[in-house]
Coordinates of C-alpha atoms in Angstrom, one line a residue:
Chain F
X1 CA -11.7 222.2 23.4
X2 CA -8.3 224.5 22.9
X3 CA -8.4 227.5 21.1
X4 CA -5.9 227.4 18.5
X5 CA -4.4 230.4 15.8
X6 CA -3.4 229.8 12.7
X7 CA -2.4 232.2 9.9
X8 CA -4.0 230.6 7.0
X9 CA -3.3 231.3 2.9
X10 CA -2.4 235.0 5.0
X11 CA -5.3 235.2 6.9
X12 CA -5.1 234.5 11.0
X13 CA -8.0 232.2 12.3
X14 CA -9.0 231.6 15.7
X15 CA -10.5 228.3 16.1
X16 CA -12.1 226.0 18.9
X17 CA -11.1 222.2 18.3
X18 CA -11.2 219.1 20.2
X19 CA -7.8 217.4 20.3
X20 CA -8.3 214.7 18.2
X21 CA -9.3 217.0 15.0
X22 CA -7.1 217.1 12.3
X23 CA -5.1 219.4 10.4
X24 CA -7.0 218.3 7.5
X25 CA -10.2 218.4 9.0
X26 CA -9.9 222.2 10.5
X27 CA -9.2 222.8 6.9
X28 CA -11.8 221.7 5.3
X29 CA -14.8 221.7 7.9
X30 CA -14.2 224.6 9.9
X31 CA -12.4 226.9 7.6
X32 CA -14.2 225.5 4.3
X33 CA -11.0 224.9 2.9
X34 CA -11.7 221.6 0.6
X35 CA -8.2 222.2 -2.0
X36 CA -6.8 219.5 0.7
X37 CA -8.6 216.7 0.0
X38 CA -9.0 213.3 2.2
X39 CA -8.1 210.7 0.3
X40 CA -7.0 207.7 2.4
X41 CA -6.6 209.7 5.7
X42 CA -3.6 207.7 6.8
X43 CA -0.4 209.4 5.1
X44 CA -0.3 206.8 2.1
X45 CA -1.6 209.5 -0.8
X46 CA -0.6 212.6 -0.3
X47 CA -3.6 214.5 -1.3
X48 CA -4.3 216.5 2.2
X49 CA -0.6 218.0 1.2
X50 CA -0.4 221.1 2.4
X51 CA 2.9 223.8 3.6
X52 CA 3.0 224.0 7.8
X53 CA 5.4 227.1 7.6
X54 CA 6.8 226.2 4.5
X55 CA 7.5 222.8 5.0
X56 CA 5.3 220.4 3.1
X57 CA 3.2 217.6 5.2
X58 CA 0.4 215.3 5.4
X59 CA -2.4 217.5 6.9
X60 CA -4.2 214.4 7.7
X61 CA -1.7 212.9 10.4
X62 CA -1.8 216.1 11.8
X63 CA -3.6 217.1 14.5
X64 CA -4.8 220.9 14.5
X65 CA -3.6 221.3 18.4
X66 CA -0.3 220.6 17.3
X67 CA 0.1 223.0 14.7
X68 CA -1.6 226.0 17.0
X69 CA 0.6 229.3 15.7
X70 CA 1.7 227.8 12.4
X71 CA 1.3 229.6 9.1
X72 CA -0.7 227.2 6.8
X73 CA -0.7 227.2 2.6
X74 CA -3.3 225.5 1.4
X75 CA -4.0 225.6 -2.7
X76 CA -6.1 228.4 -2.3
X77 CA -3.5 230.2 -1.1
X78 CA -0.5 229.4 -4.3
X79 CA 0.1 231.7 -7.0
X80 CA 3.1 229.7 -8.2
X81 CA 4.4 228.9 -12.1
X82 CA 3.7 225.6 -12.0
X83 CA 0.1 225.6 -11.6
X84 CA -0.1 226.8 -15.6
X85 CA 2.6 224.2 -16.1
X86 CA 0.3 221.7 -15.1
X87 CA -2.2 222.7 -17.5
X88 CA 0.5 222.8 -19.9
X89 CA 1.8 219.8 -19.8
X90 CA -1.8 217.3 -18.7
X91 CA -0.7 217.1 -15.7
X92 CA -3.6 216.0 -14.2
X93 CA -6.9 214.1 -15.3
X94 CA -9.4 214.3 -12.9
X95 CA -7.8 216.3 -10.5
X96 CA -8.3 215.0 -7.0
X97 CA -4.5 214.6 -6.3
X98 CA -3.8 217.7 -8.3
X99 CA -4.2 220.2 -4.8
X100 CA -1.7 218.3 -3.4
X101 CA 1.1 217.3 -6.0
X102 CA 1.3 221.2 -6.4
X103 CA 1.8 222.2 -2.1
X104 CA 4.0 219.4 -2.6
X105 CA 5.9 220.3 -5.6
X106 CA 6.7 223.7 -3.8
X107 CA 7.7 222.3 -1.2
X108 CA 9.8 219.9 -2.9
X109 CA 11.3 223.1 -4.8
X110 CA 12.3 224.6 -1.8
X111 CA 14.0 221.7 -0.2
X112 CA 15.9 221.2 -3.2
X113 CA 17.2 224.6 -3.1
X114 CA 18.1 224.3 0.5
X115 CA 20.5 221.0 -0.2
X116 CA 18.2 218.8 1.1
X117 CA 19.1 215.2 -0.5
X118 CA 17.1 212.8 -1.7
X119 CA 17.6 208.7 -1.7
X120 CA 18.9 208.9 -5.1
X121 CA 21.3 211.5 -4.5
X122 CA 24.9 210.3 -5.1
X123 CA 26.9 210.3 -1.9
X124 CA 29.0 213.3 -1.7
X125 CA 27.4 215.0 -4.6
X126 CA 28.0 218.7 -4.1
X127 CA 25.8 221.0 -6.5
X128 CA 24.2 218.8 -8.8
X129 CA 20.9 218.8 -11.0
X130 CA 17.4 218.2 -10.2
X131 CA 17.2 215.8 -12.8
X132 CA 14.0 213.3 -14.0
X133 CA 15.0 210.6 -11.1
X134 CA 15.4 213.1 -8.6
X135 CA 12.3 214.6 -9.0
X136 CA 10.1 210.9 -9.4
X137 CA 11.9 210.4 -6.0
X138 CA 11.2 213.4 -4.3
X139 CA 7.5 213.5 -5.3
X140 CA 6.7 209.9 -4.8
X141 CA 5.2 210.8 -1.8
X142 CA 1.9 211.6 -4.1
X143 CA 0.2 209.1 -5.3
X144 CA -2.2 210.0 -9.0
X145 CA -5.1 207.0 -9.4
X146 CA -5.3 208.3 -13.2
X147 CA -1.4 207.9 -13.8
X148 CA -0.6 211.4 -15.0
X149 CA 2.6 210.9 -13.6
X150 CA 4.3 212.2 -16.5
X151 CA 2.5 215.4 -17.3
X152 CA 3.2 216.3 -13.5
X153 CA 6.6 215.2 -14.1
X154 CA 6.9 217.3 -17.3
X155 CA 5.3 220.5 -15.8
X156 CA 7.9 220.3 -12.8
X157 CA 10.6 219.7 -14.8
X158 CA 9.9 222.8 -16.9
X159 CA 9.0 225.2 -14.2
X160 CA 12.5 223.6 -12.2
X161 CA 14.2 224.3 -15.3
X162 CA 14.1 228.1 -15.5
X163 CA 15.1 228.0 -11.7
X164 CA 18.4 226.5 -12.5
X165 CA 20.8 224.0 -10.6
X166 CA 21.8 224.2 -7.4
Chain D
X1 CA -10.8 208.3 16.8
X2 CA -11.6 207.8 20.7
X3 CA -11.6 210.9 22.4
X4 CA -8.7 211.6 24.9
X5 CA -6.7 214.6 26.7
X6 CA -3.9 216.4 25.0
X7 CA -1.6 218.4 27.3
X8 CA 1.6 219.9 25.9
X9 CA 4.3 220.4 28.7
X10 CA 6.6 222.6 28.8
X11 CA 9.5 221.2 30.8
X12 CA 10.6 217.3 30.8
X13 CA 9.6 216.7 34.1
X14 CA 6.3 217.4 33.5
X15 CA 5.8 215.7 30.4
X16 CA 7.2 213.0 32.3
X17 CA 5.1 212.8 35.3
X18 CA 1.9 213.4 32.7
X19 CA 2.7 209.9 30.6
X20 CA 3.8 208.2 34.3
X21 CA -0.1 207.6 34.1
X22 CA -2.0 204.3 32.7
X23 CA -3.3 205.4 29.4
X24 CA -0.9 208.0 28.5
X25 CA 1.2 208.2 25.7
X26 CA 3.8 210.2 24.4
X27 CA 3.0 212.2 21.1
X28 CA 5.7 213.5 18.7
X29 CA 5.5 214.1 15.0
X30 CA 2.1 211.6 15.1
X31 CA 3.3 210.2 11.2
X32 CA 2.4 206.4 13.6
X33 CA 0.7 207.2 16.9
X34 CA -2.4 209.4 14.7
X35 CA -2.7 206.8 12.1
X36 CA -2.8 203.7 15.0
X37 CA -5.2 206.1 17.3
X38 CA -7.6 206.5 14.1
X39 CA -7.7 202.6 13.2
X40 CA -8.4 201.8 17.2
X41 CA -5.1 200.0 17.3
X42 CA -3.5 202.9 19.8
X43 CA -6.5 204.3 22.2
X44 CA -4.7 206.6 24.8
X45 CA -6.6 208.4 27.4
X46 CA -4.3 211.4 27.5
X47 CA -1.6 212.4 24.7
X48 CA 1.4 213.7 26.2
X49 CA 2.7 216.3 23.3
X50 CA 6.6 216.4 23.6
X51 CA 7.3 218.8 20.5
X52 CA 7.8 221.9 23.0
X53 CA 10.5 220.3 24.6
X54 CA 14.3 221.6 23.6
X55 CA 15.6 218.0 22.4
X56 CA 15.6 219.7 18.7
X57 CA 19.1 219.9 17.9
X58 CA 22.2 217.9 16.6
X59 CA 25.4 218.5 18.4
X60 CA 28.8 217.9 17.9
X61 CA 30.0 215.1 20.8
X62 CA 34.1 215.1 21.7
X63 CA 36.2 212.9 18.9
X64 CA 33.4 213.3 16.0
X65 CA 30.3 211.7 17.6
X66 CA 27.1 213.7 17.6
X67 CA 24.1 213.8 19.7
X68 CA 20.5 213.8 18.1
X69 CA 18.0 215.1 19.8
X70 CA 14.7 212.8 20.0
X71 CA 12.7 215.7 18.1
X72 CA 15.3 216.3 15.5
X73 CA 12.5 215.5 12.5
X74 CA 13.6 213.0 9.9
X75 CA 14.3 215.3 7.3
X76 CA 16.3 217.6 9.8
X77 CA 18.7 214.6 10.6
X78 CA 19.0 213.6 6.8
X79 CA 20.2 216.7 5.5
X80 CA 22.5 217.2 8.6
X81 CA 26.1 217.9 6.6
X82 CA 27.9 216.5 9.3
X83 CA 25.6 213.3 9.4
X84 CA 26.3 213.2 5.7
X85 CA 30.1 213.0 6.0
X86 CA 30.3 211.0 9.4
X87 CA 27.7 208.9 8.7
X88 CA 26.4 208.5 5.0
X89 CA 24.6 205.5 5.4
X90 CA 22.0 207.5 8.7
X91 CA 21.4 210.2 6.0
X92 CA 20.7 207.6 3.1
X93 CA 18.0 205.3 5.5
X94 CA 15.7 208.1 6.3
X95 CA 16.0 209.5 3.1
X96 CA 15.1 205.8 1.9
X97 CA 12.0 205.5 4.2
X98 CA 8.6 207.0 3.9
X99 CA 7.9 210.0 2.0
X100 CA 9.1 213.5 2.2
X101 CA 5.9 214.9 3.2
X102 CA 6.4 212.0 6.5
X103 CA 9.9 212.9 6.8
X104 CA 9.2 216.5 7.0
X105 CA 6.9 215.9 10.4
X106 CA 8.5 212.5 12.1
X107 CA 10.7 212.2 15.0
X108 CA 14.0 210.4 15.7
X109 CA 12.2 209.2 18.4
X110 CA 8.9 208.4 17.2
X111 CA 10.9 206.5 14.8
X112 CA 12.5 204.3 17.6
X113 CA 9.2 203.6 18.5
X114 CA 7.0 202.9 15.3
X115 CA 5.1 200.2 15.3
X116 CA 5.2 197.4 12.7
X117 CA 3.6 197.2 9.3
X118 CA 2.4 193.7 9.7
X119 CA -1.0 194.0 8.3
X120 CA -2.5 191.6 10.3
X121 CA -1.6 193.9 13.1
X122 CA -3.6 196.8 11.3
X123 CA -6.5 194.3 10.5
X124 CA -8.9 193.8 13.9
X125 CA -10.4 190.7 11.6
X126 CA -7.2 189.2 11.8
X127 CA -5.8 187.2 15.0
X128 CA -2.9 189.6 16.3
X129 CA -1.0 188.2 19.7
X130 CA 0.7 192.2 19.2
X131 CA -2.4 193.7 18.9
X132 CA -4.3 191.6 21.0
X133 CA -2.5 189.3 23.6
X134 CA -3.6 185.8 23.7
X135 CA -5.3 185.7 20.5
X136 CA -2.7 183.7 17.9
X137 CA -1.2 185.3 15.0
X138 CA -3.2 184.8 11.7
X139 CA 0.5 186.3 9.4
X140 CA 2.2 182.5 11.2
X141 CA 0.2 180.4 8.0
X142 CA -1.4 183.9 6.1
X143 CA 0.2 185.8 3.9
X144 CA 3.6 186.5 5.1
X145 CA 5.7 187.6 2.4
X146 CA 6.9 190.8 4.7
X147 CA 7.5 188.6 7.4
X148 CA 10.5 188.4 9.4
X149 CA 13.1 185.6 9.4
X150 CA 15.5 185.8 12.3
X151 CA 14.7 186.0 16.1
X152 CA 10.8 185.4 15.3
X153 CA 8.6 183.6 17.9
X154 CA 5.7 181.6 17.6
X155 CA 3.8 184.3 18.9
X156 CA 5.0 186.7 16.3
X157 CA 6.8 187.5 12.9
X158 CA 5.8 190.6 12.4
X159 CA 8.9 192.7 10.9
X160 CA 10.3 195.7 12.6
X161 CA 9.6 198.7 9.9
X162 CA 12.3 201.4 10.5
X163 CA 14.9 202.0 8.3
X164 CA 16.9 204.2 10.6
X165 CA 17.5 202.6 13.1
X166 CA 18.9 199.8 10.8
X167 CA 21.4 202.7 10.3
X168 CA 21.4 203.1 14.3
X169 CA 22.1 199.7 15.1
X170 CA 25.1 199.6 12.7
X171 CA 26.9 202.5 14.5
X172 CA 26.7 201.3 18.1
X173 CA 24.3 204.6 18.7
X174 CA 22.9 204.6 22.7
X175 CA 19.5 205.9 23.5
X176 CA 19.5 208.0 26.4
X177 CA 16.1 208.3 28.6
X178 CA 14.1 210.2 31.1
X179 CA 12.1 208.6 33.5
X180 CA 10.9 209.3 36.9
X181 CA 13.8 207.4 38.7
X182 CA 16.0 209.7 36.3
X183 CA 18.3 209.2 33.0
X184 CA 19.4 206.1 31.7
X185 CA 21.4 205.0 28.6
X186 CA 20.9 201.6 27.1
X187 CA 22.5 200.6 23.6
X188 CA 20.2 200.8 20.5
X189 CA 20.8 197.6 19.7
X190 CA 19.0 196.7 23.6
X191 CA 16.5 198.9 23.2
X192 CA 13.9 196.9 21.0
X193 CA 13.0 193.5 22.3
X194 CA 12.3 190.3 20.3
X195 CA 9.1 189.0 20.7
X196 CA 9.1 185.8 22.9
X197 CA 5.6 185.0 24.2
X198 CA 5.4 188.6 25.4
X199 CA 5.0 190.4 21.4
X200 CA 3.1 193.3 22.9
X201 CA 6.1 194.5 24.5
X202 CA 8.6 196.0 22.0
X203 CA 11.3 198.1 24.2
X204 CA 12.8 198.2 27.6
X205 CA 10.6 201.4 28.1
X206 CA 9.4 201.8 31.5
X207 CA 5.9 204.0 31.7
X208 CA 6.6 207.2 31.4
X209 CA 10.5 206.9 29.9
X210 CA 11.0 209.4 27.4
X211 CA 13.3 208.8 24.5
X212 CA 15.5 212.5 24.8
X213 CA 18.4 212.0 22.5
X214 CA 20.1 209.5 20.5
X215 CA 24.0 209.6 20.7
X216 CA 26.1 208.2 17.9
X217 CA 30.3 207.4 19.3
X218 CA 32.7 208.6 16.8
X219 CA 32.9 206.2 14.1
X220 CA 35.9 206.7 11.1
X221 CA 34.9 203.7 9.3
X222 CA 31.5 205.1 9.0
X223 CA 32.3 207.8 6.5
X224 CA 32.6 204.2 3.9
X225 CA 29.4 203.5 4.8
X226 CA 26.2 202.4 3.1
X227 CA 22.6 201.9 3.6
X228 CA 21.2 199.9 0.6
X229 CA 17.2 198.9 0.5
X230 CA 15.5 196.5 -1.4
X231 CA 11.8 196.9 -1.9
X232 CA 8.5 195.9 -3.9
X233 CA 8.8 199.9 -5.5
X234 CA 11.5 201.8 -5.8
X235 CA 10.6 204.6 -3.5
X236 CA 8.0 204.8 -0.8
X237 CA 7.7 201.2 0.4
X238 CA 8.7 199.4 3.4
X239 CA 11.9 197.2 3.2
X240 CA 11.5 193.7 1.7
X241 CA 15.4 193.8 3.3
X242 CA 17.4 196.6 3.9
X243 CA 21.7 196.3 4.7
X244 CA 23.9 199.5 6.6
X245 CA 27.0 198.6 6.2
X246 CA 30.5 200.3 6.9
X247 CA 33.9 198.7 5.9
X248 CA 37.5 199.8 6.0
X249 CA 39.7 197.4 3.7
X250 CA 43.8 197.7 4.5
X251 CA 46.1 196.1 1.6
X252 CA 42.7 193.3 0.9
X253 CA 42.0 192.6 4.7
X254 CA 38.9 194.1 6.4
X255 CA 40.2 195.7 8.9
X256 CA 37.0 197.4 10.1
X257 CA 33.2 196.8 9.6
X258 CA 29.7 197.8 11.1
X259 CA 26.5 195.6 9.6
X260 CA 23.4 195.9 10.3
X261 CA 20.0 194.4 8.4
X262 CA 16.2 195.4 7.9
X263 CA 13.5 193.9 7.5
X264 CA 14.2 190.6 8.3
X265 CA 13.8 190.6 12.1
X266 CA 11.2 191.8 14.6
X267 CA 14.3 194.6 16.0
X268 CA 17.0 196.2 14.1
X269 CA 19.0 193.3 13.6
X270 CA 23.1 193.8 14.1
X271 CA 24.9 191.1 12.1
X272 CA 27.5 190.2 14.8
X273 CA 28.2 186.5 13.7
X274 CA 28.9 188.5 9.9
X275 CA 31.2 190.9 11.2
X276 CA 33.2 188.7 13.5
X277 CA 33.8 186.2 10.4
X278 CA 34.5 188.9 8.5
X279 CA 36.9 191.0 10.1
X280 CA 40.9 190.0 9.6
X281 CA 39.5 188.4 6.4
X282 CA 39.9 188.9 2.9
X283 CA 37.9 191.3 1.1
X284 CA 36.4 189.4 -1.6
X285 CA 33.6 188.5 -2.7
X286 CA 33.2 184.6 -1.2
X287 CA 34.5 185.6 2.3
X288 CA 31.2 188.5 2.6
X289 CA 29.3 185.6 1.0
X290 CA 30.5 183.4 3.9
X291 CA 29.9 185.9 6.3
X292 CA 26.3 186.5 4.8
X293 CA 25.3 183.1 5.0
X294 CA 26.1 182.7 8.1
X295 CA 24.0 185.6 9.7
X296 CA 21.6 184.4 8.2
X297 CA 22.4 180.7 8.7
X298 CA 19.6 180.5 11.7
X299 CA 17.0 181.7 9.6
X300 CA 13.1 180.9 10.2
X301 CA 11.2 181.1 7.2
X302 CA 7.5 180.5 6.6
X303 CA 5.4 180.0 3.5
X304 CA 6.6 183.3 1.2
X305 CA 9.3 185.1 2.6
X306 CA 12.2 182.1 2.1
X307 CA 13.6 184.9 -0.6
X308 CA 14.4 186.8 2.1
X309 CA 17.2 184.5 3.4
X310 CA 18.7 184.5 -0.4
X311 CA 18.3 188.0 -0.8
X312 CA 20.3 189.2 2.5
X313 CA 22.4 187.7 2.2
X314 CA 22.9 188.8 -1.8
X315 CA 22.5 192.2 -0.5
X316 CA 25.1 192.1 2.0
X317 CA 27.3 190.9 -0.7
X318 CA 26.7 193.7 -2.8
X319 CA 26.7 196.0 -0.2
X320 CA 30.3 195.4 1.0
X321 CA 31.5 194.5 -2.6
X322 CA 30.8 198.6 -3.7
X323 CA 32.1 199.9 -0.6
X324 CA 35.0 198.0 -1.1
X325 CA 35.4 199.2 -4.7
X326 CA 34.0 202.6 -3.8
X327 CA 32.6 202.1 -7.4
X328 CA 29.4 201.3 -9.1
X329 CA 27.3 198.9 -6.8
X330 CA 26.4 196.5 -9.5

């Protein structure tokens, strides 16, 4: 066992896990925490997506030892625009992936803001616009069985668009 | 998941002498070792965690090179601005692979030493001389479509899955390591082994080496450079084939080129018979087509990945052609 600390959605837990627990797992059966969701629990889906100090990752590659003094968003921890825009705009059916595409779509956000690039990025581009392609690239990393790809799309789109280009 | 130790050291030489044991191994952004350890393929007794060591950092090397450290994460590297003008083509292969979620928690070294995709190596149904020693290889007359074509055995065809070190390979980049007999620096393009009869062993890692840094040599030809990947989807997939390539045409001669290809080869594969036809020669479109297909000349191909042959070397083509345009790549 190793006692890790972890300030979760704002709150700091203290937690006793064996090395080979998860991120995802401390989530959601210690801390009760089921917004993450374990979908195929081998970093193909992306629905254990969750921020590990602001950076978005696969909670379920992750093992909770690793992540000892991180601070951890979950969905229950979001307030952000683009959870209404998902209602807005279908973007979701069933929801299962839903969790995730939105810790992901803030994180995406964010990177996008700091210059990260994606693949479809021109070479050399300087400022240039989150556009349709760049966001389908940057979010492809969540997968939706019931194809609401564009509702999410739409909702991210709009909430992207009142933040402006880079 | 088999249970096992996890110690985190906090200096080198103690991670070192921890993994210098049978059964340890070496933990980084876990994106490969977790997933292996959970499907039984990887079953480690202790996990050596290396992320509190200080090999985090990119830094500028004399004449334009850089140093990467081995815990650089992918996404770190990618959006390094002086990767991105040095090097375009290092930026644009691990911004090609995985996803960003992946990207965000990988290593540079972890990503040297991922293991391959094959999924008969993922399937303990399946035969697996990788997984399993001794046993055959069920992907020589299964389905092999991912397969690789060059430097294959008849022990193994499994494909090597990174896309940068495809990138690596291309710019002569040498990977330093720490062991217990000290530090050593062998060639990227050294460090992954074909299979042979031995497929199990995939680098010239001795137990307990530690991957600390990747060093790229100053390059000017790579600021024309280009990683292009071709793939069943157009984002998150593994490469069907994947070209880096750098070129540097004078008055229609090639005067200087780097080429390198994925996923058609158990190791980052360096195109050396491509490049030496290649350089001094025109730079048109027949003499990278001549080039092409003679890389890929010694091709082995099984039952359905015989594409991959025509579509390297098509690839390559188009590869060179738009970075000797510097236009549109169709």
């Amino acid at each position: 066992m190793t006692q890790i600390r972890m300030n979760v959605n704002g709150s700091v837990e203290s937690l006793d896990v064996e090395p080979w627990v998860s991120l995802l797992d401390a989530l959601r059966e210690r801390l009760g925490l089921t917004g993450p969701k374990k979908g195929c629990d081998q970093g193909a889906c992306g629905a254990c997506t969750v921020l590990a100090d602001g950076l978005r990752i696969n909670a379920c590659l992750a093992l909770a030892v690793q992540y000892d003094g991180s601070e951890i968003t979950t969905i229950e921890g979001v307030a952000h625009p683009l959870q209404e825009a998902f209602v807005r705009h279908d973007g979701f059916q069933c929801g299962y992936c839903t969790p995730g595409q939105l810790c992901s779509a803030i994180g995406m956000l964010a990177e996008y803001e700091a210059g990260m690039p994606s693949a479809v990025t021109p070479p050399g581009a300087g400022a240039y616009e989150l556009s349709e392609s760049e966001v389908r690239e940057r979010m492809s990393g969540n997968l939706c069985r019931c194809g609401a790809y564009n509702g999410i799309l739409d909702a991210i789109m709009d909430v992207a668009g009142e933040e402006g280009t880079r | 998941m088999k249970p096992f130790a996890y110690v985190k050291p906090a200096d080198v030489e103690a991670a070192i002498q921890a993994a210098a044991q049978p059964g340890a191994r070496f933990l980084g952004g876990g994106t490969n070792l977790v997933d292996l350890m959970r499907e039984g393929i990887e079953q480690p007794d202790t996990v050596v965690d290396v992320t509190g060591l200080p090999f985090d950092t990119v830094d500028d090397l004399p004449g334009g090179g850089l140093r990467i450290g081995a815990l650089v994460r992918n996404s770190a590297l990618a959006a390094d601005r002086r990767v991105r003008e040095r090097y375009p083509m290092l930026s644009q292969a691990v911004l090609s692979g995985a996803s960003a979620q992946l990207r965000n928690m990988a290593t540079v070294g972890g990503n040297l030493l991922q293991r391959t995709r094959c999924p008969y190596f993922y399937d303990h149904a399946s035969a697996c001389n990788k997984r399993e020693p001794g046993r055959g290889c069920d992907a020589l007359d299964g389905f092999n479509r991912g397969a690789a074509i060059l430097g294959v055995s008849a022990s193994c065809v499994a494909a090597h899955p990174s896309d940068l070190c495809v990138a690596l390979a291309a710019l002569d980049a040498v990977v330093e390591l720490r062991g217990q007999d000290g530090t050593r620096r062998v060639p990227l393009t050294d460090f992954h082994r074909l299979p042979g009869d031995t497929p199990e062993v995939e680098t010239v890692l001795a137990p307990g080496e530690l991957v600390t840094a990747v060093e790229l040599p100053p390059a000017p030809v790579a600021a024309n450079s280009r990683y292009r990947k071709v793939r069943d989807r157009a984002s998150y997939a593994f490469a069907l084939v994947s070209v880096a390539a750098a070129l540097e045409v004078r008055d229609g001669v090639v005067t200087d080129v780097c080429l390198a290809l994925g996923g058609v080869a158990p190791r980052p594969w360096r195109a050396t018979e491509a490049e030496r036809l290649l350089v001094g020669g025109p730079a048109d479109e027949s003499a990278y087509r001549r080039a092409a297909e003679a890389e890929l000349a010694g091709a082995s191909t099984r039952r359905d990945n015989a594409f991959k042959a025509a579509l390297a070397t098509a690839t390559i083509v188009a590869t060179l052609r738009e970075l000797s345009t510097g236009g549109d790549p169709r």
